[in-house]
Structures are given as C-alpha cells and as structure tokens.
CSV table of C-alpha atoms in Angstrom, one decimal:
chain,number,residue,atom,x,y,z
P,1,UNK,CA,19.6,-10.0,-36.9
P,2,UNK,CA,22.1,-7.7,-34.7
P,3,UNK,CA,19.4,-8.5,-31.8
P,4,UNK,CA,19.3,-12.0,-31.9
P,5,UNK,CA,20.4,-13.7,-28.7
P,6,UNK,CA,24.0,-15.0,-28.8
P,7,UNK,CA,24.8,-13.2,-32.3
P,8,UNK,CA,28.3,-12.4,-32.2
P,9,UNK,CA,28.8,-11.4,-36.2
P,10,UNK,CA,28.7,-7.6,-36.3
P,11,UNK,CA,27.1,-6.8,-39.6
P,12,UNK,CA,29.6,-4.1,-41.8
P,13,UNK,CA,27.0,-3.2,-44.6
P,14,UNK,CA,23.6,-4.0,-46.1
P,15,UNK,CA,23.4,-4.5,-50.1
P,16,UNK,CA,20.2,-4.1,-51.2
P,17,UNK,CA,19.6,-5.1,-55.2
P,18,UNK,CA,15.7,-3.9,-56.1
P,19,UNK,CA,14.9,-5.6,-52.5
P,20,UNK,CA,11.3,-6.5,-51.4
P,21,UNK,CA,10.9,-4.9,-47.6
P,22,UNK,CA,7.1,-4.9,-47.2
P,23,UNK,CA,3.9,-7.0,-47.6
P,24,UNK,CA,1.2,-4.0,-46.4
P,25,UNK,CA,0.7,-1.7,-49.1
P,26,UNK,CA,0.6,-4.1,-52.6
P,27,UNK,CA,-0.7,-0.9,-54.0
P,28,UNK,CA,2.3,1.6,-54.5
P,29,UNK,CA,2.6,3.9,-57.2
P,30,UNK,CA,5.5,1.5,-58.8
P,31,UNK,CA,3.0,-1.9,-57.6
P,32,UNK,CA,0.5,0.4,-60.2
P,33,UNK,CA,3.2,1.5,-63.0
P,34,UNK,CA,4.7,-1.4,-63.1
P,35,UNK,CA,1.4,-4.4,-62.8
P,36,UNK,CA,2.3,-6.0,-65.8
P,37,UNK,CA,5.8,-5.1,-66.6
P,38,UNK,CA,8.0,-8.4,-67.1
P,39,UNK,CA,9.9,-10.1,-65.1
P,40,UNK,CA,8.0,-9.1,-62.0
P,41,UNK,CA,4.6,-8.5,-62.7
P,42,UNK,CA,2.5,-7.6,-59.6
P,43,UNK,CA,0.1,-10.9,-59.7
P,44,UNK,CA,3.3,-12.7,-59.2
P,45,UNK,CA,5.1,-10.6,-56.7
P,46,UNK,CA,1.7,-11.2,-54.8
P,47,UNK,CA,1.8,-14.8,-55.3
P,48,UNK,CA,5.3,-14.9,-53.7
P,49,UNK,CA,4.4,-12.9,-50.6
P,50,UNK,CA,1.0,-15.1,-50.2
P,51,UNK,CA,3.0,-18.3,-50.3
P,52,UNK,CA,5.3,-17.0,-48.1
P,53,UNK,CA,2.9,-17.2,-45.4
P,54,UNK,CA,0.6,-19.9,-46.0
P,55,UNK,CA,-0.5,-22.1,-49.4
P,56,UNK,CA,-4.3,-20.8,-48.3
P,57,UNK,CA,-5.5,-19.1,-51.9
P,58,UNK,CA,-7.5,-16.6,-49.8
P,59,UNK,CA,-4.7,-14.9,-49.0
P,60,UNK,CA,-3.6,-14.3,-52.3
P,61,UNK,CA,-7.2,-12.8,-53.5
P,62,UNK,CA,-7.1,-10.4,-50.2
P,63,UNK,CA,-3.5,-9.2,-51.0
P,64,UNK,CA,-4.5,-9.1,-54.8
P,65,UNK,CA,-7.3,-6.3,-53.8
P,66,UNK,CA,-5.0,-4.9,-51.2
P,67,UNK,CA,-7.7,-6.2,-48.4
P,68,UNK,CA,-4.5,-7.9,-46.0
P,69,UNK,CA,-4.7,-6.0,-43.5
P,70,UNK,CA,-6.0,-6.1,-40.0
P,71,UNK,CA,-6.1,-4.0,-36.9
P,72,UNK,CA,-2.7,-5.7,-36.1
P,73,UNK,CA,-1.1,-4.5,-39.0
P,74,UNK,CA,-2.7,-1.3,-39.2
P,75,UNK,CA,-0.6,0.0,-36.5
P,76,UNK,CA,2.9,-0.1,-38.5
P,77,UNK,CA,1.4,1.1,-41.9
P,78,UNK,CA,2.5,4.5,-40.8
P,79,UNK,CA,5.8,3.1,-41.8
P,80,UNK,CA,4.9,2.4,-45.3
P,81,UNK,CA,3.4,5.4,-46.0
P,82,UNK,CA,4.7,6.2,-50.0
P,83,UNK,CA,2.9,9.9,-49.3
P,84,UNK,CA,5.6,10.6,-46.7
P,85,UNK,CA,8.5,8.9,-47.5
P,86,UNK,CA,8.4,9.1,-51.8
P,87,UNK,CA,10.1,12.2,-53.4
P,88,UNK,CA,7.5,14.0,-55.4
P,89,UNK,CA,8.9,12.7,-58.3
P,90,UNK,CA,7.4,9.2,-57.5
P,91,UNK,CA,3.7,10.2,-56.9
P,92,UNK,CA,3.2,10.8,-60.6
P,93,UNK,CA,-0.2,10.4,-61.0
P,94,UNK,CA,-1.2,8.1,-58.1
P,95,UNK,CA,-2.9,9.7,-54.9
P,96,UNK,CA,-2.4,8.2,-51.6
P,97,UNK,CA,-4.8,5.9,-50.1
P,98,UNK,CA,-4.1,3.7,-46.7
P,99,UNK,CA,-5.1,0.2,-47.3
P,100,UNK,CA,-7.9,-1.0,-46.0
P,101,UNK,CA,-8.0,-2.8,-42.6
P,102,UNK,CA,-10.5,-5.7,-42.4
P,103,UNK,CA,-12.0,-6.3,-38.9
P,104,UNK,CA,-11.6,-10.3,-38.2
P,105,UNK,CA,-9.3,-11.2,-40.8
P,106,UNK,CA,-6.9,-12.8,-38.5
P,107,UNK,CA,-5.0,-16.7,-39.0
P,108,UNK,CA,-8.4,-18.1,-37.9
P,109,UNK,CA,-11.1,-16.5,-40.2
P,110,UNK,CA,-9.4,-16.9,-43.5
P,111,UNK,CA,-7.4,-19.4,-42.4
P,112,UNK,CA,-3.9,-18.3,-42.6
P,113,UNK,CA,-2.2,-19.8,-39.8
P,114,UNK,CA,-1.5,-16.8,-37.7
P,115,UNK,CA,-0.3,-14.6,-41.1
P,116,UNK,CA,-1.9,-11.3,-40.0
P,117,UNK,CA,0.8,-11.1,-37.7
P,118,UNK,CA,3.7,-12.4,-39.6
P,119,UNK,CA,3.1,-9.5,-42.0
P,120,UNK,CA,4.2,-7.1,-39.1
P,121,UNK,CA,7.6,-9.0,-38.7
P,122,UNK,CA,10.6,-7.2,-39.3
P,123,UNK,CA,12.4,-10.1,-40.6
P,124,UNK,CA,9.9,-10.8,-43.4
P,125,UNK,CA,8.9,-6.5,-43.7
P,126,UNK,CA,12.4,-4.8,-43.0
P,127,UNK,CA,10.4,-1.6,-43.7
P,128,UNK,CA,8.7,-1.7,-40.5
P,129,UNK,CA,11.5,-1.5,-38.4
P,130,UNK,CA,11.1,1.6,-36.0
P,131,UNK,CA,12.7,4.8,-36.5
P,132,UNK,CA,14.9,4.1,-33.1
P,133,UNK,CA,16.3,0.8,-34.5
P,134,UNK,CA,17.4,2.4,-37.9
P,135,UNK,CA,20.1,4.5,-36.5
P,136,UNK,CA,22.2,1.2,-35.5
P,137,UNK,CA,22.2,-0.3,-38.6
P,138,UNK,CA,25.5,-0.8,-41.1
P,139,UNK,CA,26.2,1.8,-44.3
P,140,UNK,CA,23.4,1.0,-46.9
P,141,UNK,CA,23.9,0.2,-51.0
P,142,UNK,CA,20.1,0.3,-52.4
P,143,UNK,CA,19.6,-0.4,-56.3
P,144,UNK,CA,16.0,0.3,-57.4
P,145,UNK,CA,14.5,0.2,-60.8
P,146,UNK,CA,12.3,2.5,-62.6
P,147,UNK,CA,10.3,-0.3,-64.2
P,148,UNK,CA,10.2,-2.7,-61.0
P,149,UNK,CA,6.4,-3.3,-58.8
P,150,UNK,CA,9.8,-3.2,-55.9
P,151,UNK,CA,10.9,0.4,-56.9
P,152,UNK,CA,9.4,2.4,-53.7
P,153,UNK,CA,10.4,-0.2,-51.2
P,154,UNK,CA,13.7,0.5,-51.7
P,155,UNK,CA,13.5,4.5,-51.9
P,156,UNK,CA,11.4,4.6,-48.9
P,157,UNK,CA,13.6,2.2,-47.3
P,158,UNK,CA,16.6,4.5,-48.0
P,159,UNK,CA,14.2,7.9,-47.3
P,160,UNK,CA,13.8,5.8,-43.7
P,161,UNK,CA,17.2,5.4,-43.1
P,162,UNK,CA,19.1,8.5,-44.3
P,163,UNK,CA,16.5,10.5,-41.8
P,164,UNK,CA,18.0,7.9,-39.3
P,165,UNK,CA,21.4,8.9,-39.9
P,166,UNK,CA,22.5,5.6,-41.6
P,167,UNK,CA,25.2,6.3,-44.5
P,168,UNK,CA,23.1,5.4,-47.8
P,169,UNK,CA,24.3,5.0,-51.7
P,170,UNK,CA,21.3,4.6,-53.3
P,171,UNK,CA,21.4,4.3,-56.9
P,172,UNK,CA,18.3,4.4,-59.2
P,173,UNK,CA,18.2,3.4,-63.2
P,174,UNK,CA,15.6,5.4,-64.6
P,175,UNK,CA,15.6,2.9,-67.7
P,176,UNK,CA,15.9,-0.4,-65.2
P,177,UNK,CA,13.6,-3.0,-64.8
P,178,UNK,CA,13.4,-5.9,-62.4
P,179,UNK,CA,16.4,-8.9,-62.8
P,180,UNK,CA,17.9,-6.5,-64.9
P,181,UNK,CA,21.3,-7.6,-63.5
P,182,UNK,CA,21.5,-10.8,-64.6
P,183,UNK,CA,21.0,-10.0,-68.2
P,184,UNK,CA,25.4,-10.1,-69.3
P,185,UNK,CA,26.0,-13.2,-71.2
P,186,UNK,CA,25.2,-12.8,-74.8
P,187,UNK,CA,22.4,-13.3,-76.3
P,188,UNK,CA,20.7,-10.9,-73.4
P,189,UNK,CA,24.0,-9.1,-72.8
P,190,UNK,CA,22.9,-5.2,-71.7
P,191,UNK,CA,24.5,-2.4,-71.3
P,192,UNK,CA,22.6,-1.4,-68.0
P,193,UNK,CA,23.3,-4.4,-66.5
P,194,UNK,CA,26.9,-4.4,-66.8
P,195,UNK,CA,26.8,-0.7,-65.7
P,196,UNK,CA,24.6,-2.2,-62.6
P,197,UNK,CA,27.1,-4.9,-62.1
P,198,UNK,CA,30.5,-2.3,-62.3
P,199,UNK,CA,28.4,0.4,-60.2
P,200,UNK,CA,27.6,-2.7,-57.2
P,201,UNK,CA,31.5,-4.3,-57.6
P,202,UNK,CA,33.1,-0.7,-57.2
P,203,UNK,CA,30.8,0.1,-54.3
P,204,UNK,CA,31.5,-3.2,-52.7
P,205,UNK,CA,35.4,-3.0,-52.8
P,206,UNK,CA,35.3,0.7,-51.1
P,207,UNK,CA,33.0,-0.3,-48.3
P,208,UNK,CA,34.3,-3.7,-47.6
C-alpha cells in the first residue's frame, strides 16, 4: 500500500487480530492442530481462500491436499517456511515438509483464471513480502491464538518482521481460539475476550 502510485497517507501502525497472511502452505502445524477446531475449521478457511480467487471447485480440492502450487509460486515459499521462522515450541509434533509444486497447474489447466499467480501477491499473501520491504513498514500489534488453523501466520509474520527491525507487540493466548474477540455480550461473555479486547484498546491508545 505505501508503494502505490499517488498514495499520500503515511501508514502509523499495523493491527493484526489472528490475521490470515498466506495461501501456500495450507498445511502448518496450527492448519494440522487446529483442522477441526470451531469457528475456523481448516475446510472452511480453505474454502475462503479458493473463492477468493476464482468459484472453479478445483481449486478448492488442490488447496484441500495442499497441491496449489506451481513453479511460480514455488519461488516465494522460502518465505513461508514454518521450519525457519516458528519457535520450537510450535513444531510440536509436526515435521516440515515444502508443499508440493505441480508442473502445469497454471489459470489455464485447472482453470483458475490466472490464480497461480495471484497466490504470490503481496496484497492477498502479506507473508511474502521480501525481507528488504519489511524494514519500512509501521510498529506491528499481532494477536494469535493457540487454537486458530491462523496461529503461525501471524508468528511467522512477526518472526519476519522483528528480524527486519520493525517494532512488534505480539501477543499470544495460549487458551484462544479463532473469533474469540467477539464473544463479550452475555450469554457468550468470556473472560479472554475481554482481556483480548482491554490488551488491543490499551495498545492502541499508546501507539496512536
């Protein structure tokens, strides 16, 4: 966004809640935890991406086994690499495997419209961003859940830009799931999401 042509806003802070920041790797250790953990199980997190980019139902079975991916892609997935950019704690039980690229699967053979590419877009995968371009961008808050397929997006996303130098509050609920925010008006009236909402408000009003 601070690139487009003519943009004259300069951006003060990003503020991230559980935030979805990649569509190559469906199959991190929190896409595997958390597959069928309401209110984000993984088929539907995959069905959002898929429709993203086109309403083709081929896209949705290759992102469902992980297949997306084609020599176009393959060159950023170094940037989505949970091996390198998850704390230990993360890996649990799950070993690192790179997806698999599929010669041929671009818009025209499974008739996406051009998708193979979109997925290397920065403005719908902020996790590919290069290293060089992190360093410019504003003081980061990033809120990740343990029980959330969208959990390693945003650590490695805050991993990424803390090596870049970017200031980064990152706060993680060990006991928080996805949409947990929303849940403060009785009869779903949480602790943890007040404590969410107080934690965001406080950081907001310093940083702002």
């Amino acid at each position: 966004l601070q690139k487009e042509p003519g943009q004259q806003i300069k951006l003060r802070a990003q503020a991230l809640l559980y935030p979805v920041l990649q569509a190559l790797d469906l199959k991190t250790p929190s896409y595997q935890q958390n597959q069928d953990m309401p209110i984000l199980p993984r088929t539907l997190m995959v069905r959002f991406w898929s429709e993203y980019f086109t309403s083709n139902k081929a896209l949705f079975r290759a992102m469902m086994a992980n297949a997306h991916n084609s020599p176009e892609s393959s060159r950023v997935l170094k940037f989505v690499n949970w091996s390198a950019f998850l704390p230990e704690t993360y890996h649990k039980e799950y070993n690192y495997s790179a997806p698999a690229v599929a010669q041929g699967l671009g818009g025209e053979a499974i008739g996406m419209g051009g998708s193979s590419q979109s997925f290397t877009d920065p403005r719908a995968s902020p996790l590919l961003v290069p290293d060089a371009d992190l360093h410019s961008l504003p003081k980061a808050y990033i809120l990740t859940c343990e029980y959330d397929v969208l959990r390693d997006d945003g650590i490695m996303y805050a991993t990424r830009l803390e090596a870049a130098g970017v200031e980064v509050t990152h706060q993680h609920y060990d006991t928080g799931f996805h949409g947990a925010l929303m849940f403060t008006v009785w009869p779903t009236d949480f602790l943890i999401a007040r404590r969410m909402t107080d934690n965001y408000i406080k950081w907001l009003k310093e940083n702002l």
